[in-house]
Amino acid sequence: MVVSACAKDSGGSAASTDNAGAACEFAPPPSSPPTSGTSAADGVKVDGSALRIGLAYDLGGRGDASFNDLAAAGFDRAISDLGVVKENTRELSASPNEDESVKQTRLRQLAREGFNPVIGVGFAYTESLRVVAPEFPDVRFGLVDSAVDGAANVTPLVFAEQEGAFLAGVVAAYQSRKCHVGFIGGVDIPLIRKFEAGYVQGAKAAAPKIAVEKKYITPATDFSGFKDPAKGLETAKGLIDKGADVLYPAAGASGIGVFSAVKQAGVLAIGCDADQYNQPTLADTRDVIVASSLKRVDVAVYDFISAAARNDLGSLPKVFDLKVNGVGYATSGGKIDAKLQGILEGFKAQIIEGRIKVADKP
């Protein structure tokens, strides 16, 4: 018997229950090759002491144990490695559901105070930069997760999130005891659907009959889904009640609540964006995190600052993907054995070689 349901645009769940409750039957895994990868700026001696850097965070800011903390890590690394003077930097944060004019004011403030480059952390700054960037043509803006067409002074820092999520799906399949896993998106938008698409594809590449539950915390019009641990916990409990025993949240700070629910239920989770096992904010729940997909916002931010210091923004990759170490996975915590590590490396190699095309839409 096959039972399925389609999610509504507002973020309902969709699951295939054809193998729920049973251990997975795995497809033949790929072989493990040798791997290598480096950041675009590795090995280059750069002097960034003359830079004045502005950073505009997305919702959650420092301390979200995810996306924004990664941007902060790249920023901090630039200060320590490139000689950037801390007093010549400025960090500003967003507020929940703020008006677009507030974002524009934040960016203008940084530009007018002489910060250059200025980095908008998150696609939420796209429309604001479309307005503000032309007003400051000499300021080099970096934009994480989006692009502004026609704005020569805005450098897009975008990622193949679906490739890292694919590997998370493989891990989920192999860690599930019931061949029934779940995905939780913070907000039902195209960016987060990339994570869903990769995760489901990876899980089914490993175990074709696996059941996958999917749920979004908030619809596209409500960005609080990235900063509501209580709703994250509630959403996770719903998927666990449906039978999912490995959850993967792409939900920013709301993931904190997901991990709490996972620990309470005695099931497992996979981190997202950062190596969440090692995030101080998650110290009380990290024992349930078996792996994390990595979205190397830290690498992109650091490389952007380094390229700005060299006056060579054209050297940056068009997309931060597996090939340039812009996405990947972490296995902190010691729960991934050598056999599964080899399987992950095999899938990773096939993606890099183009033998596996990872979808960016569900």
Short mmCIF file of C-alpha atoms in Angstrom, two decimals:
data_model
loop_
_atom_site.label_atom_id
_atom_site.label_comp_id
_atom_site.label_asym_id
_atom_site.label_seq_id
_atom_site.Cartn_x
_atom_site.Cartn_y
_atom_site.Cartn_z
CA MET A 1 0.00 0.00 0.00
CA VAL A 2 1.22 3.52 -0.83
CA VAL A 3 -0.31 6.49 0.96
CA SER A 4 0.75 10.01 0.03
CA ALA A 5 -0.35 13.60 0.65
CA CYS A 6 0.61 16.86 -1.02
CA ALA A 7 1.64 19.87 1.01
CA LYS A 8 -0.27 23.09 0.63
CA ASP A 9 1.62 26.31 -0.14
CA SER A 10 1.24 27.35 3.49
CA GLY A 11 3.46 24.48 4.55
CA GLY A 12 1.50 21.32 5.21
CA SER A 13 3.20 17.93 5.45
CA ALA A 14 3.65 15.42 2.69
CA ALA A 15 4.71 11.87 3.27
CA SER A 16 5.06 8.55 1.59
CA THR A 17 4.40 5.75 4.05
CA ASP A 18 5.29 2.80 1.87
CA ASN A 19 8.10 1.71 4.16
CA ALA A 20 7.34 3.49 7.43
CA GLY A 21 8.08 1.43 10.51
CA ALA A 22 10.68 -0.80 8.85
CA ALA A 23 14.42 -0.54 8.43
CA CYS A 24 15.48 0.85 5.08
CA GLU A 25 16.41 -1.23 2.08
CA PHE A 26 19.42 0.65 0.74
CA ALA A 27 20.37 1.19 -2.87
CA PRO A 28 23.90 0.07 -3.84
CA PRO A 29 26.14 2.86 -2.49
CA PRO A 30 28.81 4.63 -4.56
CA SER A 31 32.45 3.90 -3.86
CA SER A 32 34.54 6.31 -1.82
CA PRO A 33 37.19 8.35 -3.69
CA PRO A 34 39.98 10.53 -2.30
CA THR A 35 38.72 14.07 -1.67
CA SER A 36 40.17 17.53 -1.45
CA GLY A 37 38.92 21.11 -1.37
CA THR A 38 40.03 24.55 -0.32
CA SER A 39 38.61 28.00 0.16
CA ALA A 40 39.22 30.42 -2.69
CA ALA A 41 41.37 32.54 -0.38
CA ASP A 42 43.47 29.81 1.22
CA GLY A 43 47.22 30.37 1.08
CA VAL A 44 46.98 34.02 -0.03
CA LYS A 45 48.60 36.64 2.20
CA VAL A 46 46.28 39.63 2.27
CA ASP A 47 46.44 42.94 4.15
CA GLY A 48 42.97 44.11 5.16
CA SER A 49 44.08 46.74 7.69
CA ALA A 50 42.81 49.62 5.54
CA LEU A 51 39.27 48.25 5.30
CA ARG A 52 36.26 49.56 7.20
CA ILE A 53 33.73 46.73 7.17
CA GLY A 54 30.00 46.92 7.83
CA LEU A 55 27.87 43.85 8.46
CA ALA A 56 24.06 43.91 8.39
CA TYR A 57 22.68 40.69 9.88
CA ASP A 58 19.46 38.98 8.97
CA LEU A 59 16.81 38.09 11.54
CA GLY A 60 18.42 36.36 14.53
CA GLY A 61 21.83 38.07 14.39
CA ARG A 62 24.73 36.71 16.36
CA GLY A 63 23.69 33.83 18.56
CA ASP A 64 21.29 32.10 16.19
CA ALA A 65 23.56 28.98 16.15
CA SER A 66 23.15 28.93 12.39
CA PHE A 67 23.25 31.26 9.39
CA ASN A 68 24.11 34.57 11.06
CA ASP A 69 26.68 33.00 13.37
CA LEU A 70 28.46 31.66 10.30
CA ALA A 71 28.62 35.13 8.79
CA ALA A 72 29.99 36.38 12.11
CA ALA A 73 32.62 33.63 12.08
CA GLY A 74 33.86 34.70 8.64
CA PHE A 75 33.87 38.32 9.78
CA ASP A 76 35.83 37.43 12.94
CA ARG A 77 38.31 35.40 10.91
CA ALA A 78 38.94 38.41 8.66
CA ILE A 79 39.71 40.49 11.73
CA SER A 80 42.20 37.93 13.05
CA ASP A 81 43.80 36.77 9.77
CA LEU A 82 43.72 39.81 7.51
CA GLY A 83 44.64 42.48 10.02
CA VAL A 84 41.24 44.18 9.92
CA VAL A 85 41.02 46.65 12.80
CA LYS A 86 38.08 45.83 15.06
CA GLU A 87 37.41 49.52 15.72
CA ASN A 88 36.94 49.96 11.97
CA THR A 89 34.01 47.54 11.84
CA ARG A 90 30.31 47.81 12.59
CA GLU A 91 27.61 45.15 13.06
CA LEU A 92 23.87 45.87 12.90
CA SER A 93 20.95 43.42 13.25
CA ALA A 94 17.44 43.09 11.86
CA SER A 95 14.17 43.00 13.80
CA PRO A 96 11.22 40.63 13.22
CA ASN A 97 8.93 41.65 10.34
CA GLU A 98 10.56 45.06 10.01
CA ASP A 99 9.56 47.40 7.19
CA GLU A 100 11.71 47.50 4.06
CA SER A 101 12.58 51.12 4.81
CA VAL A 102 14.29 50.02 8.02
CA LYS A 103 16.63 47.75 6.08
CA GLN A 104 17.40 50.57 3.66
CA THR A 105 18.20 52.89 6.56
CA ARG A 106 20.54 50.30 8.07
CA LEU A 107 22.48 49.93 4.82
CA ARG A 108 22.59 53.70 4.23
CA GLN A 109 23.88 54.23 7.76
CA LEU A 110 26.80 51.90 7.18
CA ALA A 111 27.62 53.41 3.79
CA ARG A 112 27.38 57.01 5.00
CA GLU A 113 29.63 56.25 7.96
CA GLY A 114 32.35 55.21 5.54
CA PHE A 115 32.16 51.44 5.79
CA ASN A 116 33.32 49.70 2.60
CA PRO A 117 32.72 46.87 1.97
CA VAL A 118 29.24 46.40 3.42
CA ILE A 119 27.72 42.91 3.62
CA GLY A 120 23.99 42.19 3.72
CA VAL A 121 23.57 38.83 5.41
CA GLY A 122 20.55 37.23 3.77
CA PHE A 123 18.25 37.52 0.76
CA ALA A 124 16.02 39.84 2.84
CA TYR A 125 18.38 42.68 1.85
CA THR A 126 17.83 42.16 -1.89
CA GLU A 127 15.18 44.83 -2.46
CA SER A 128 16.89 47.28 -0.11
CA LEU A 129 20.17 46.95 -1.99
CA ARG A 130 18.34 47.43 -5.27
CA VAL A 131 17.51 50.92 -3.96
CA VAL A 132 20.56 51.74 -1.82
CA ALA A 133 23.47 50.39 -3.90
CA PRO A 134 23.02 52.90 -6.78
CA GLU A 135 23.14 55.72 -4.21
CA PHE A 136 26.65 54.67 -3.18
CA PRO A 137 28.37 53.52 -6.39
CA ASP A 138 31.83 53.49 -4.77
CA VAL A 139 30.77 51.18 -1.93
CA ARG A 140 31.30 47.47 -2.55
CA PHE A 141 28.30 45.57 -1.26
CA GLY A 142 28.19 41.81 -0.70
CA LEU A 143 24.82 40.06 -0.62
CA VAL A 144 24.49 36.61 0.90
CA ASP A 145 21.93 34.33 -0.76
CA SER A 146 20.80 36.66 -3.52
CA ALA A 147 21.76 38.97 -6.38
CA VAL A 148 20.70 42.40 -7.62
CA ASP A 149 20.49 42.46 -11.41
CA GLY A 150 22.19 45.44 -12.97
CA ALA A 151 23.96 46.56 -9.78
CA ALA A 152 27.67 46.36 -10.59
CA ASN A 153 28.70 47.18 -7.02
CA VAL A 154 26.71 44.29 -5.47
CA THR A 155 28.52 40.95 -5.38
CA PRO A 156 26.18 37.94 -4.97
CA LEU A 157 27.36 35.32 -2.49
CA VAL A 158 25.11 32.39 -3.33
CA PHE A 159 25.26 28.68 -2.53
CA ALA A 160 24.24 25.27 -3.82
CA GLU A 161 22.39 24.52 -0.57
CA GLN A 162 20.68 21.55 -2.16
CA GLU A 163 24.02 19.72 -2.51
CA GLY A 164 24.76 19.83 1.22
CA ALA A 165 21.14 18.95 1.99
CA PHE A 166 21.43 15.90 -0.32
CA LEU A 167 24.21 14.56 1.90
CA ALA A 168 22.09 15.28 4.97
CA GLY A 169 19.35 13.15 3.42
CA VAL A 170 21.80 10.27 2.94
CA VAL A 171 22.80 10.49 6.60
CA ALA A 172 19.16 10.58 7.67
CA ALA A 173 18.34 7.41 5.74
CA TYR A 174 21.23 5.49 7.26
CA GLN A 175 20.53 6.73 10.80
CA SER A 176 16.78 6.11 10.78
CA ARG A 177 15.58 3.00 12.61
CA LYS A 178 12.16 3.11 10.94
CA CYS A 179 13.07 4.37 7.46
CA HIS A 180 10.95 7.44 8.22
CA VAL A 181 12.53 10.88 8.39
CA GLY A 182 11.44 14.52 8.45
CA PHE A 183 12.28 17.96 7.08
CA ILE A 184 11.35 21.23 8.82
CA GLY A 185 11.63 24.50 6.91
CA GLY A 186 11.59 27.81 8.75
CA VAL A 187 9.68 29.80 6.12
CA ASP A 188 8.06 28.44 2.94
CA ILE A 189 10.22 30.31 0.41
CA PRO A 190 12.29 29.18 -2.62
CA LEU A 191 15.58 29.35 -0.71
CA ILE A 192 14.42 26.88 1.95
CA ARG A 193 12.75 24.67 -0.64
CA LYS A 194 16.25 24.10 -2.04
CA PHE A 195 17.12 22.40 1.25
CA GLU A 196 13.94 20.33 1.09
CA ALA A 197 14.61 19.27 -2.49
CA GLY A 198 18.17 18.15 -1.81
CA TYR A 199 17.30 16.41 1.44
CA VAL A 200 14.47 14.36 -0.05
CA GLN A 201 16.56 13.47 -3.12
CA GLY A 202 19.49 12.35 -0.97
CA ALA A 203 17.32 10.27 1.35
CA LYS A 204 15.67 8.53 -1.61
CA ALA A 205 19.00 8.02 -3.41
CA ALA A 206 20.16 6.09 -0.35
CA ALA A 207 16.86 4.33 0.37
CA PRO A 208 14.30 4.58 -2.46
CA LYS A 209 11.33 3.54 -0.30
CA ILE A 210 12.00 5.87 2.62
CA ALA A 211 9.11 7.93 4.02
CA VAL A 212 9.74 11.68 4.29
CA GLU A 213 7.58 14.07 6.30
CA LYS A 214 7.78 17.78 5.41
CA LYS A 215 6.50 20.82 7.27
CA TYR A 216 7.15 24.58 7.17
CA ILE A 217 6.86 26.61 10.37
CA THR A 218 5.43 29.73 8.71
CA PRO A 219 4.24 30.72 5.22
CA ALA A 220 6.24 32.99 2.92
CA THR A 221 4.73 36.18 4.32
CA ASP A 222 5.84 35.49 7.91
CA PHE A 223 9.58 35.43 8.55
CA SER A 224 9.21 34.72 12.26
CA GLY A 225 9.64 31.07 11.29
CA PHE A 226 13.38 31.68 11.38
CA LYS A 227 13.32 32.91 14.99
CA ASP A 228 10.70 31.02 16.96
CA PRO A 229 12.10 28.03 18.91
CA ALA A 230 8.70 27.39 20.48
CA LYS A 231 7.09 26.88 17.06
CA GLY A 232 10.11 24.83 16.02
CA LEU A 233 9.53 22.54 18.98
CA GLU A 234 5.81 22.23 18.23
CA THR A 235 6.44 21.48 14.55
CA ALA A 236 9.05 18.86 15.40
CA LYS A 237 6.70 17.10 17.81
CA GLY A 238 4.13 16.87 15.02
CA LEU A 239 6.55 15.12 12.67
CA ILE A 240 7.81 12.83 15.41
CA ASP A 241 4.19 11.88 16.18
CA LYS A 242 3.80 10.95 12.50
CA GLY A 243 6.72 8.51 12.85
CA ALA A 244 9.81 10.46 11.75
CA ASP A 245 12.85 9.52 13.82
CA VAL A 246 15.49 11.74 12.16
CA LEU A 247 14.67 15.44 11.68
CA TYR A 248 16.52 18.01 9.56
CA PRO A 249 15.59 21.64 10.27
CA ALA A 250 16.50 24.43 7.84
CA ALA A 251 14.97 26.98 10.15
CA GLY A 252 17.57 29.32 11.62
CA ALA A 253 17.13 29.92 15.34
CA SER A 254 13.84 27.96 15.31
CA GLY A 255 16.03 24.87 14.99
CA ILE A 256 16.90 25.30 18.67
CA GLY A 257 13.35 24.22 19.50
CA VAL A 258 13.51 21.35 17.01
CA PHE A 259 16.56 19.90 18.74
CA SER A 260 14.83 20.20 22.12
CA ALA A 261 11.84 18.22 20.84
CA VAL A 262 14.14 15.62 19.30
CA LYS A 263 15.95 15.12 22.61
CA GLN A 264 12.70 14.87 24.54
CA ALA A 265 11.47 12.17 22.15
CA GLY A 266 14.71 10.19 22.10
CA VAL A 267 15.15 10.43 18.34
CA LEU A 268 17.89 12.04 16.19
CA ALA A 269 18.56 15.23 14.25
CA ILE A 270 20.85 16.63 11.58
CA GLY A 271 22.14 20.18 11.89
CA CYS A 272 21.98 22.77 9.14
CA ASP A 273 24.29 25.54 7.88
CA ALA A 274 26.78 25.38 10.78
CA ASP A 275 28.43 22.41 12.50
CA GLN A 276 25.66 22.61 15.05
CA TYR A 277 27.07 19.89 17.28
CA ASN A 278 29.75 22.41 18.26
CA GLN A 279 27.50 25.45 18.70
CA PRO A 280 27.54 26.67 22.35
CA THR A 281 23.85 27.59 22.14
CA LEU A 282 23.05 23.91 21.54
CA ALA A 283 25.30 22.40 24.22
CA ASP A 284 22.32 20.86 26.07
CA THR A 285 20.96 19.05 23.00
CA ARG A 286 24.02 18.38 20.87
CA ASP A 287 24.09 14.67 21.72
CA VAL A 288 21.11 14.12 19.35
CA ILE A 289 22.88 15.81 16.40
CA VAL A 290 24.49 13.04 14.35
CA ALA A 291 25.83 15.29 11.56
CA SER A 292 25.30 18.72 10.00
CA SER A 293 25.02 19.97 6.45
CA LEU A 294 27.34 22.93 6.00
CA LYS A 295 26.55 26.12 4.16
CA ARG A 296 29.86 27.92 4.33
CA VAL A 297 28.63 31.46 4.78
CA ASP A 298 31.80 31.95 6.83
CA VAL A 299 33.92 31.05 3.80
CA ALA A 300 31.91 33.34 1.50
CA VAL A 301 32.07 36.31 3.88
CA TYR A 302 35.79 35.82 4.53
CA ASP A 303 36.60 35.35 0.85
CA PHE A 304 34.56 38.43 -0.07
CA ILE A 305 36.42 40.57 2.47
CA SER A 306 39.76 39.14 1.30
CA ALA A 307 38.90 39.81 -2.35
CA ALA A 308 37.83 43.35 -1.47
CA ALA A 309 41.19 43.92 0.22
CA ARG A 310 42.94 42.66 -2.95
CA ASN A 311 40.55 44.68 -5.15
CA ASP A 312 39.78 41.43 -6.97
CA LEU A 313 36.09 40.64 -6.44
CA GLY A 314 36.03 38.96 -9.84
CA SER A 315 38.03 36.06 -8.40
CA LEU A 316 35.11 34.85 -6.30
CA PRO A 317 33.15 31.78 -7.46
CA LYS A 318 29.79 32.37 -9.08
CA VAL A 319 28.27 29.75 -6.76
CA PHE A 320 29.70 28.35 -3.53
CA ASP A 321 29.11 24.63 -4.11
CA LEU A 322 30.69 21.30 -3.18
CA LYS A 323 33.42 21.79 -5.77
CA VAL A 324 34.77 24.93 -4.05
CA ASN A 325 34.00 23.75 -0.51
CA GLY A 326 31.17 26.26 -0.27
CA VAL A 327 28.80 23.57 1.07
CA GLY A 328 29.50 20.21 2.66
CA TYR A 329 28.91 18.22 5.81
CA ALA A 330 30.33 17.76 9.32
CA THR A 331 30.34 14.60 11.44
CA SER A 332 31.27 16.01 14.84
CA GLY A 333 30.14 13.83 17.73
CA GLY A 334 31.55 10.56 16.47
CA LYS A 335 28.25 8.95 15.43
CA ILE A 336 29.13 8.51 11.75
CA ASP A 337 31.27 5.41 11.19
CA ALA A 338 33.90 4.91 8.50
CA LYS A 339 31.51 2.98 6.25
CA LEU A 340 28.92 5.78 6.15
CA GLN A 341 31.69 8.35 5.77
CA GLY A 342 32.84 6.49 2.66
CA ILE A 343 29.30 6.43 1.28
CA LEU A 344 28.97 10.18 1.82
CA GLU A 345 32.27 10.81 0.05
CA GLY A 346 31.11 8.63 -2.83
CA PHE A 347 27.90 10.64 -3.26
CA LYS A 348 29.85 13.88 -2.87
CA ALA A 349 32.24 12.88 -5.67
CA GLN A 350 29.37 11.97 -7.98
CA ILE A 351 27.77 15.37 -7.42
CA ILE A 352 31.05 17.20 -8.08
CA GLU A 353 31.62 15.14 -11.23
CA GLY A 354 28.11 15.90 -12.47
CA ARG A 355 26.98 12.29 -12.38
CA ILE A 356 24.30 13.26 -9.89
CA LYS A 357 22.31 16.43 -10.57
CA VAL A 358 20.73 17.69 -7.37
CA ALA A 359 17.40 19.43 -7.85
CA ASP A 360 16.94 22.89 -6.37
CA LYS A 361 13.14 22.63 -6.29
CA PRO A 362 10.97 19.95 -4.63
#
